[in-house]
Amino acid sequence: MKTPPNSNPVVVVTGGARGIGLEICNTFLKRGYRVAALDIERETLAKTEAHFNTPDFLAIHCDVSKPVQVSRSVTRIERKFGRIDSLVNNAGVAIFKPILEVTWQDWRYVMDTNLDGAFWCTQACAKVMLKNGGGSVVNIASISGLRASTLRVAYGTSKAAIIHLTKQQAAELGDAGIRVNCVAPGPVATEMAKLVHSKAIIKDYHDTIPMNRYGSTEEIANAVAFLCSREASYINGQTIAVDGGFDASGVGLPTLRKSRQSTSPRKINKI
């Protein structure tokens, strides 16, 4: 008796070997998806593949800034799983320098991966999605794409461009059955963040974020999974900041919070 083909949905996750990408892969596997992870870090990717150790997980070494590599990777995914239902454009790099010290090489390195990579991967995966009636794309931006900060001119600009790319893709692919949305994480407690965020920086973030903490990789992954689910079937072209209220808060919030905690409610006379 011939075994029927596996009809479980397939998600492609770029930058899936560690951090947020790894948690996204884990979340989708738990939800019954078959997962293809693309990553440029070959050794880390091999460890991730060994960690999951399941035929439902496909690890592919790929530089998403190279269209030929992306095309070959998507062809391999289609041959392996037969379909693509969702794409998560998570791969990203960052260079933190003063604005006047950023080189052409710095700028291109960030834009090639963060912006161009998302474009090439969506273009390639969307063609496969359309063979099965459509799908969902989630681009991972950043709170740095919504509000400016120091030392992040290339990174922040690339993420702001991702937010507009999301709208453009949603407008053009929506009527073909492919929804495109964006998640903009705030500070997240990843291994990389632990290495580059000093105690002073962490305190600064805590003082500014209304929820007074970093987010977790699980919280980002859950937002991504929701946007790829049927429950989000009428959400298209949107950017959700998963940031504990960081983008919503304004200047002076820490001081106002302390004031609120140390004083009783006061009556304000209307003018």
mmCIF file of C-alpha atoms in Angstrom:
data_model
loop_
_atom_site.group_PDB
_atom_site.id
_atom_site.type_symbol
_atom_site.label_atom_id
_atom_site.label_comp_id
_atom_site.label_asym_id
_atom_site.label_seq_id
_atom_site.Cartn_x
_atom_site.Cartn_y
_atom_site.Cartn_z
ATOM 1 C CA MET A 1 0.000 0.000 0.000
ATOM 2 C CA LYS A 2 1.396 3.362 -1.044
ATOM 3 C CA THR A 3 1.988 5.815 1.795
ATOM 4 C CA PRO A 4 -0.048 9.009 1.276
ATOM 5 C CA PRO A 5 1.981 12.211 0.992
ATOM 6 C CA ASN A 6 2.489 14.231 4.176
ATOM 7 C CA SER A 7 -0.025 17.066 4.146
ATOM 8 C CA ASN A 8 1.379 18.905 7.178
ATOM 9 C CA PRO A 9 2.133 22.544 6.395
ATOM 10 C CA VAL A 10 5.676 23.672 5.643
ATOM 11 C CA VAL A 11 7.405 26.780 6.959
ATOM 12 C CA VAL A 12 10.736 28.210 5.827
ATOM 13 C CA VAL A 13 12.690 30.099 8.493
ATOM 14 C CA THR A 14 15.768 32.098 7.536
ATOM 15 C CA GLY A 15 18.412 32.609 10.181
ATOM 16 C CA GLY A 16 16.927 29.563 11.865
ATOM 17 C CA ALA A 17 20.017 28.130 13.549
ATOM 18 C CA ARG A 18 20.005 30.167 16.752
ATOM 19 C CA GLY A 19 18.309 32.858 18.816
ATOM 20 C CA ILE A 20 14.870 33.995 17.714
ATOM 21 C CA GLY A 21 15.062 31.936 14.525
ATOM 22 C CA LEU A 22 15.765 28.744 16.466
ATOM 23 C CA GLU A 23 12.797 29.379 18.752
ATOM 24 C CA ILE A 24 10.571 30.033 15.737
ATOM 25 C CA CYS A 25 11.599 26.661 14.298
ATOM 26 C CA ASN A 26 10.883 24.982 17.627
ATOM 27 C CA THR A 27 7.452 26.616 17.915
ATOM 28 C CA PHE A 28 6.375 25.554 14.441
ATOM 29 C CA LEU A 29 7.591 21.972 14.938
ATOM 30 C CA LYS A 30 5.484 21.780 18.114
ATOM 31 C CA ARG A 31 2.485 22.939 16.089
ATOM 32 C CA GLY A 32 2.862 20.139 13.575
ATOM 33 C CA TYR A 33 4.662 21.981 10.813
ATOM 34 C CA ARG A 34 7.529 20.661 8.760
ATOM 35 C CA VAL A 35 10.353 23.184 8.989
ATOM 36 C CA ALA A 36 13.150 24.196 6.632
ATOM 37 C CA ALA A 37 15.810 26.363 8.256
ATOM 38 C CA LEU A 38 18.216 28.442 6.180
ATOM 39 C CA ASP A 39 21.328 29.820 7.815
ATOM 40 C CA ILE A 40 24.780 31.054 6.822
ATOM 41 C CA GLU A 41 26.475 29.610 9.913
ATOM 42 C CA ARG A 42 27.189 26.039 8.845
ATOM 43 C CA GLU A 43 28.444 24.673 12.189
ATOM 44 C CA THR A 44 25.622 26.188 14.222
ATOM 45 C CA LEU A 45 23.106 24.901 11.689
ATOM 46 C CA ALA A 46 24.498 21.376 11.998
ATOM 47 C CA LYS A 47 24.085 21.533 15.784
ATOM 48 C CA THR A 48 20.494 22.707 15.360
ATOM 49 C CA GLU A 49 19.760 19.858 12.968
ATOM 50 C CA ALA A 50 21.192 17.360 15.445
ATOM 51 C CA HIS A 51 19.188 18.938 18.251
ATOM 52 C CA PHE A 52 15.835 18.487 16.501
ATOM 53 C CA ASN A 53 16.771 15.126 14.956
ATOM 54 C CA THR A 54 13.546 14.679 12.998
ATOM 55 C CA PRO A 55 12.712 14.130 9.308
ATOM 56 C CA ASP A 56 10.340 17.086 9.649
ATOM 57 C CA PHE A 57 13.325 19.439 9.957
ATOM 58 C CA LEU A 58 15.509 20.322 6.972
ATOM 59 C CA ALA A 59 18.687 22.343 7.492
ATOM 60 C CA ILE A 60 20.126 24.185 4.485
ATOM 61 C CA HIS A 61 23.318 26.241 4.441
ATOM 62 C CA CYS A 62 22.431 29.409 2.551
ATOM 63 C CA ASP A 63 23.444 33.052 2.265
ATOM 64 C CA VAL A 64 20.076 34.775 1.757
ATOM 65 C CA SER A 65 21.745 37.793 0.148
ATOM 66 C CA LYS A 66 22.667 35.593 -2.840
ATOM 67 C CA PRO A 67 19.667 35.050 -5.163
ATOM 68 C CA VAL A 68 21.171 31.923 -6.746
ATOM 69 C CA GLN A 69 21.664 30.276 -3.350
ATOM 70 C CA VAL A 70 18.124 31.206 -2.332
ATOM 71 C CA SER A 71 16.674 29.758 -5.523
ATOM 72 C CA ARG A 72 18.569 26.495 -5.091
ATOM 73 C CA SER A 73 17.518 26.233 -1.466
ATOM 74 C CA VAL A 74 13.829 26.743 -2.260
ATOM 75 C CA THR A 75 14.025 24.126 -5.014
ATOM 76 C CA ARG A 76 15.500 21.694 -2.509
ATOM 77 C CA ILE A 77 12.740 22.456 0.004
ATOM 78 C CA GLU A 78 10.022 21.871 -2.579
ATOM 79 C CA ARG A 79 11.581 18.564 -3.596
ATOM 80 C CA LYS A 80 11.812 17.452 0.031
ATOM 81 C CA PHE A 81 8.433 18.587 1.351
ATOM 82 C CA GLY A 82 6.384 19.195 -1.798
ATOM 83 C CA ARG A 83 5.082 22.588 -0.778
ATOM 84 C CA ILE A 84 5.703 25.831 1.139
ATOM 85 C CA ASP A 85 2.946 27.381 3.223
ATOM 86 C CA SER A 86 4.768 30.013 5.271
ATOM 87 C CA LEU A 87 8.008 31.969 5.192
ATOM 88 C CA VAL A 88 9.641 33.777 8.097
ATOM 89 C CA ASN A 89 12.315 36.240 6.970
ATOM 90 C CA ASN A 90 14.314 36.301 10.186
ATOM 91 C CA ALA A 91 17.943 36.375 8.958
ATOM 92 C CA GLY A 92 19.629 39.591 9.952
ATOM 93 C CA VAL A 93 22.970 41.180 10.768
ATOM 94 C CA ALA A 94 23.984 44.381 12.534
ATOM 95 C CA ILE A 95 26.928 46.753 12.661
ATOM 96 C CA PHE A 96 26.922 49.402 15.375
ATOM 97 C CA LYS A 97 29.046 52.432 14.484
ATOM 98 C CA PRO A 98 28.792 56.216 14.665
ATOM 99 C CA ILE A 99 26.999 57.462 11.563
ATOM 100 C CA LEU A 100 30.064 59.215 10.122
ATOM 101 C CA GLU A 101 32.198 56.072 10.450
ATOM 102 C CA VAL A 102 29.932 53.669 8.545
ATOM 103 C CA THR A 103 31.681 52.439 5.400
ATOM 104 C CA TRP A 104 30.230 51.413 2.074
ATOM 105 C CA GLN A 105 31.092 47.803 2.954
ATOM 106 C CA ASP A 106 29.259 48.118 6.308
ATOM 107 C CA TRP A 107 26.176 49.561 4.645
ATOM 108 C CA ARG A 108 26.043 46.955 1.898
ATOM 109 C CA TYR A 109 26.626 44.068 4.321
ATOM 110 C CA VAL A 110 23.608 45.065 6.404
ATOM 111 C CA MET A 111 21.320 45.939 3.490
ATOM 112 C CA ASP A 112 22.266 42.862 1.453
ATOM 113 C CA THR A 113 21.208 40.512 4.245
ATOM 114 C CA ASN A 114 18.438 42.326 6.090
ATOM 115 C CA LEU A 115 16.579 43.894 3.166
ATOM 116 C CA ASP A 116 17.662 42.137 -0.017
ATOM 117 C CA GLY A 117 17.555 38.727 1.662
ATOM 118 C CA ALA A 118 13.914 39.182 2.635
ATOM 119 C CA PHE A 119 13.086 40.282 -0.904
ATOM 120 C CA TRP A 120 14.820 37.344 -2.603
ATOM 121 C CA CYS A 121 13.410 34.741 -0.210
ATOM 122 C CA THR A 122 9.857 36.036 -0.547
ATOM 123 C CA GLN A 123 10.113 36.143 -4.304
ATOM 124 C CA ALA A 124 11.327 32.533 -4.464
ATOM 125 C CA CYS A 125 8.982 31.069 -1.835
ATOM 126 C CA ALA A 126 5.886 32.912 -3.083
ATOM 127 C CA LYS A 127 6.132 31.141 -6.429
ATOM 128 C CA VAL A 128 5.915 27.790 -4.633
ATOM 129 C CA MET A 129 3.122 28.977 -2.307
ATOM 130 C CA LEU A 130 0.971 29.934 -5.278
ATOM 131 C CA LYS A 131 0.997 26.329 -6.507
ATOM 132 C CA ASN A 132 -1.080 25.436 -3.431
ATOM 133 C CA GLY A 133 -3.328 28.481 -3.347
ATOM 134 C CA GLY A 134 -1.258 30.898 -1.298
ATOM 135 C CA GLY A 135 0.363 31.210 2.100
ATOM 136 C CA SER A 136 1.774 33.612 4.637
ATOM 137 C CA VAL A 137 4.990 35.611 4.991
ATOM 138 C CA VAL A 138 6.236 37.206 8.195
ATOM 139 C CA ASN A 139 9.142 39.626 7.976
ATOM 140 C CA ILE A 140 11.138 40.207 11.158
ATOM 141 C CA ALA A 141 11.950 43.892 11.518
ATOM 142 C CA SER A 142 12.909 45.539 14.805
ATOM 143 C CA ILE A 143 11.860 48.294 17.137
ATOM 144 C CA SER A 144 14.879 50.043 15.557
ATOM 145 C CA GLY A 145 12.835 50.301 12.369
ATOM 146 C CA LEU A 146 10.130 52.239 14.205
ATOM 147 C CA ARG A 147 12.210 54.576 16.365
ATOM 148 C CA ALA A 148 15.740 55.845 15.842
ATOM 149 C CA SER A 149 18.694 55.199 18.118
ATOM 150 C CA THR A 150 22.402 55.905 18.152
ATOM 151 C CA LEU A 151 24.951 53.735 16.316
ATOM 152 C CA ARG A 152 22.220 52.024 14.262
ATOM 153 C CA VAL A 153 21.973 53.968 11.040
ATOM 154 C CA ALA A 154 22.415 50.935 8.761
ATOM 155 C CA TYR A 155 20.559 48.441 10.947
ATOM 156 C CA GLY A 156 17.655 50.759 11.773
ATOM 157 C CA THR A 157 17.280 51.926 8.178
ATOM 158 C CA SER A 158 17.253 48.331 6.910
ATOM 159 C CA LYS A 159 14.521 47.426 9.380
ATOM 160 C CA ALA A 160 12.457 50.493 8.494
ATOM 161 C CA ALA A 161 12.756 49.433 4.862
ATOM 162 C CA ILE A 162 11.544 45.939 5.823
ATOM 163 C CA ILE A 163 8.411 47.494 7.312
ATOM 164 C CA HIS A 164 7.609 49.253 4.035
ATOM 165 C CA LEU A 165 8.595 46.196 2.001
ATOM 166 C CA THR A 166 5.965 44.317 4.037
ATOM 167 C CA LYS A 167 3.280 46.768 2.930
ATOM 168 C CA GLN A 168 4.401 46.594 -0.673
ATOM 169 C CA GLN A 169 4.407 42.798 -0.673
ATOM 170 C CA ALA A 170 1.025 42.684 1.058
ATOM 171 C CA ALA A 171 -0.482 45.024 -1.524
ATOM 172 C CA GLU A 172 0.805 43.023 -4.488
ATOM 173 C CA LEU A 173 0.529 39.468 -3.165
ATOM 174 C CA GLY A 174 -2.654 39.746 -1.112
ATOM 175 C CA ASP A 175 -5.039 39.243 -4.006
ATOM 176 C CA ALA A 176 -3.058 36.149 -5.004
ATOM 177 C CA GLY A 177 -3.684 34.576 -1.608
ATOM 178 C CA ILE A 178 -0.408 35.406 0.160
ATOM 179 C CA ARG A 179 -0.627 37.493 3.320
ATOM 180 C CA VAL A 180 2.481 39.434 4.367
ATOM 181 C CA ASN A 181 2.943 40.880 7.840
ATOM 182 C CA CYS A 182 5.778 42.065 10.020
ATOM 183 C CA VAL A 183 6.904 41.547 13.614
ATOM 184 C CA ALA A 184 9.108 44.229 15.163
ATOM 185 C CA PRO A 185 10.745 42.826 18.299
ATOM 186 C CA GLY A 186 11.933 45.054 21.093
ATOM 187 C CA PRO A 187 14.919 44.004 23.229
ATOM 188 C CA VAL A 188 14.939 40.201 23.513
ATOM 189 C CA ALA A 189 16.854 38.032 25.964
ATOM 190 C CA THR A 190 19.035 36.134 23.501
ATOM 191 C CA GLU A 191 22.597 34.917 23.906
ATOM 192 C CA MET A 192 23.764 37.692 21.570
ATOM 193 C CA ALA A 193 22.020 40.342 23.646
ATOM 194 C CA LYS A 194 23.711 39.012 26.773
ATOM 195 C CA LEU A 195 27.081 39.482 25.098
ATOM 196 C CA VAL A 196 26.590 43.053 23.840
ATOM 197 C CA HIS A 197 24.175 44.607 26.359
ATOM 198 C CA SER A 198 25.957 45.898 29.442
ATOM 199 C CA LYS A 199 24.237 46.211 32.823
ATOM 200 C CA ALA A 200 23.830 49.928 32.170
ATOM 201 C CA ILE A 201 22.169 49.309 28.794
ATOM 202 C CA ILE A 202 19.851 46.698 30.290
ATOM 203 C CA LYS A 203 18.835 49.161 33.024
ATOM 204 C CA ASP A 204 18.186 51.843 30.417
ATOM 205 C CA TYR A 205 15.885 49.504 28.506
ATOM 206 C CA HIS A 206 14.074 48.413 31.650
ATOM 207 C CA ASP A 207 13.515 52.044 32.601
ATOM 208 C CA THR A 208 12.027 52.819 29.187
ATOM 209 C CA ILE A 209 9.887 49.724 28.581
ATOM 210 C CA PRO A 210 6.536 49.928 30.432
ATOM 211 C CA MET A 211 6.645 46.180 31.212
ATOM 212 C CA ASN A 212 10.104 46.744 32.759
ATOM 213 C CA ARG A 213 11.795 43.703 31.200
ATOM 214 C CA TYR A 214 13.191 42.183 28.019
ATOM 215 C CA GLY A 215 11.027 39.965 25.865
ATOM 216 C CA SER A 216 11.665 36.257 25.401
ATOM 217 C CA THR A 217 12.317 34.374 22.192
ATOM 218 C CA GLU A 218 9.129 32.396 22.881
ATOM 219 C CA GLU A 219 7.057 35.590 22.908
ATOM 220 C CA ILE A 220 8.406 36.605 19.506
ATOM 221 C CA ALA A 221 7.888 33.109 18.087
ATOM 222 C CA ASN A 222 4.292 32.987 19.326
ATOM 223 C CA ALA A 223 3.494 36.258 17.537
ATOM 224 C CA VAL A 224 5.025 34.908 14.330
ATOM 225 C CA ALA A 225 3.098 31.640 14.568
ATOM 226 C CA PHE A 226 -0.142 33.534 15.114
ATOM 227 C CA LEU A 227 0.366 35.636 11.994
ATOM 228 C CA CYS A 228 0.933 32.445 9.982
ATOM 229 C CA SER A 229 -2.176 30.767 11.387
ATOM 230 C CA ARG A 230 -5.772 30.667 10.171
ATOM 231 C CA GLU A 231 -6.733 32.855 13.127
ATOM 232 C CA ALA A 232 -4.906 35.718 11.368
ATOM 233 C CA SER A 233 -6.568 35.097 7.999
ATOM 234 C CA TYR A 234 -7.673 38.725 7.526
ATOM 235 C CA ILE A 235 -4.488 40.377 8.788
ATOM 236 C CA ASN A 236 -2.340 41.659 5.939
ATOM 237 C CA GLY A 237 0.264 44.395 5.611
ATOM 238 C CA GLN A 238 0.552 45.014 9.355
ATOM 239 C CA THR A 239 3.514 45.531 11.664
ATOM 240 C CA ILE A 240 3.150 44.271 15.230
ATOM 241 C CA ALA A 241 5.676 45.595 17.736
ATOM 242 C CA VAL A 242 6.316 42.811 20.243
ATOM 243 C CA ASP A 243 8.156 45.107 22.606
ATOM 244 C CA GLY A 244 6.431 45.386 25.974
ATOM 245 C CA GLY A 245 5.178 48.860 25.042
ATOM 246 C CA PHE A 246 8.602 50.281 24.155
ATOM 247 C CA ASP A 247 7.401 51.971 20.966
ATOM 248 C CA ALA A 248 4.313 53.342 22.712
ATOM 249 C CA SER A 249 6.214 55.018 25.542
ATOM 250 C CA GLY A 250 7.555 58.537 25.368
ATOM 251 C CA VAL A 251 10.267 60.659 26.897
ATOM 252 C CA GLY A 252 10.125 60.925 30.666
ATOM 253 C CA LEU A 253 8.364 57.649 31.340
ATOM 254 C CA PRO A 254 10.815 56.412 34.034
ATOM 255 C CA THR A 255 10.449 59.642 35.996
ATOM 256 C CA LEU A 256 6.661 59.581 35.705
ATOM 257 C CA ARG A 257 6.607 55.952 36.823
ATOM 258 C CA LYS A 258 8.604 56.779 39.947
ATOM 259 C CA SER A 259 6.350 59.741 40.620
ATOM 260 C CA ARG A 260 3.247 57.582 40.295
ATOM 261 C CA GLN A 261 4.641 55.026 42.719
ATOM 262 C CA SER A 262 5.673 57.565 45.361
ATOM 263 C CA THR A 263 2.655 59.865 45.446
ATOM 264 C CA SER A 264 -1.066 59.472 45.920
ATOM 265 C CA PRO A 265 -3.555 60.418 43.177
ATOM 266 C CA ARG A 266 -3.928 64.147 42.815
ATOM 267 C CA LYS A 267 -6.921 66.108 41.694
ATOM 268 C CA ILE A 268 -6.283 68.214 38.597
ATOM 269 C CA ASN A 269 -8.501 71.229 38.090
ATOM 270 C CA LYS A 270 -9.826 71.609 34.566
ATOM 271 C CA ILE A 271 -9.237 74.939 32.883
#
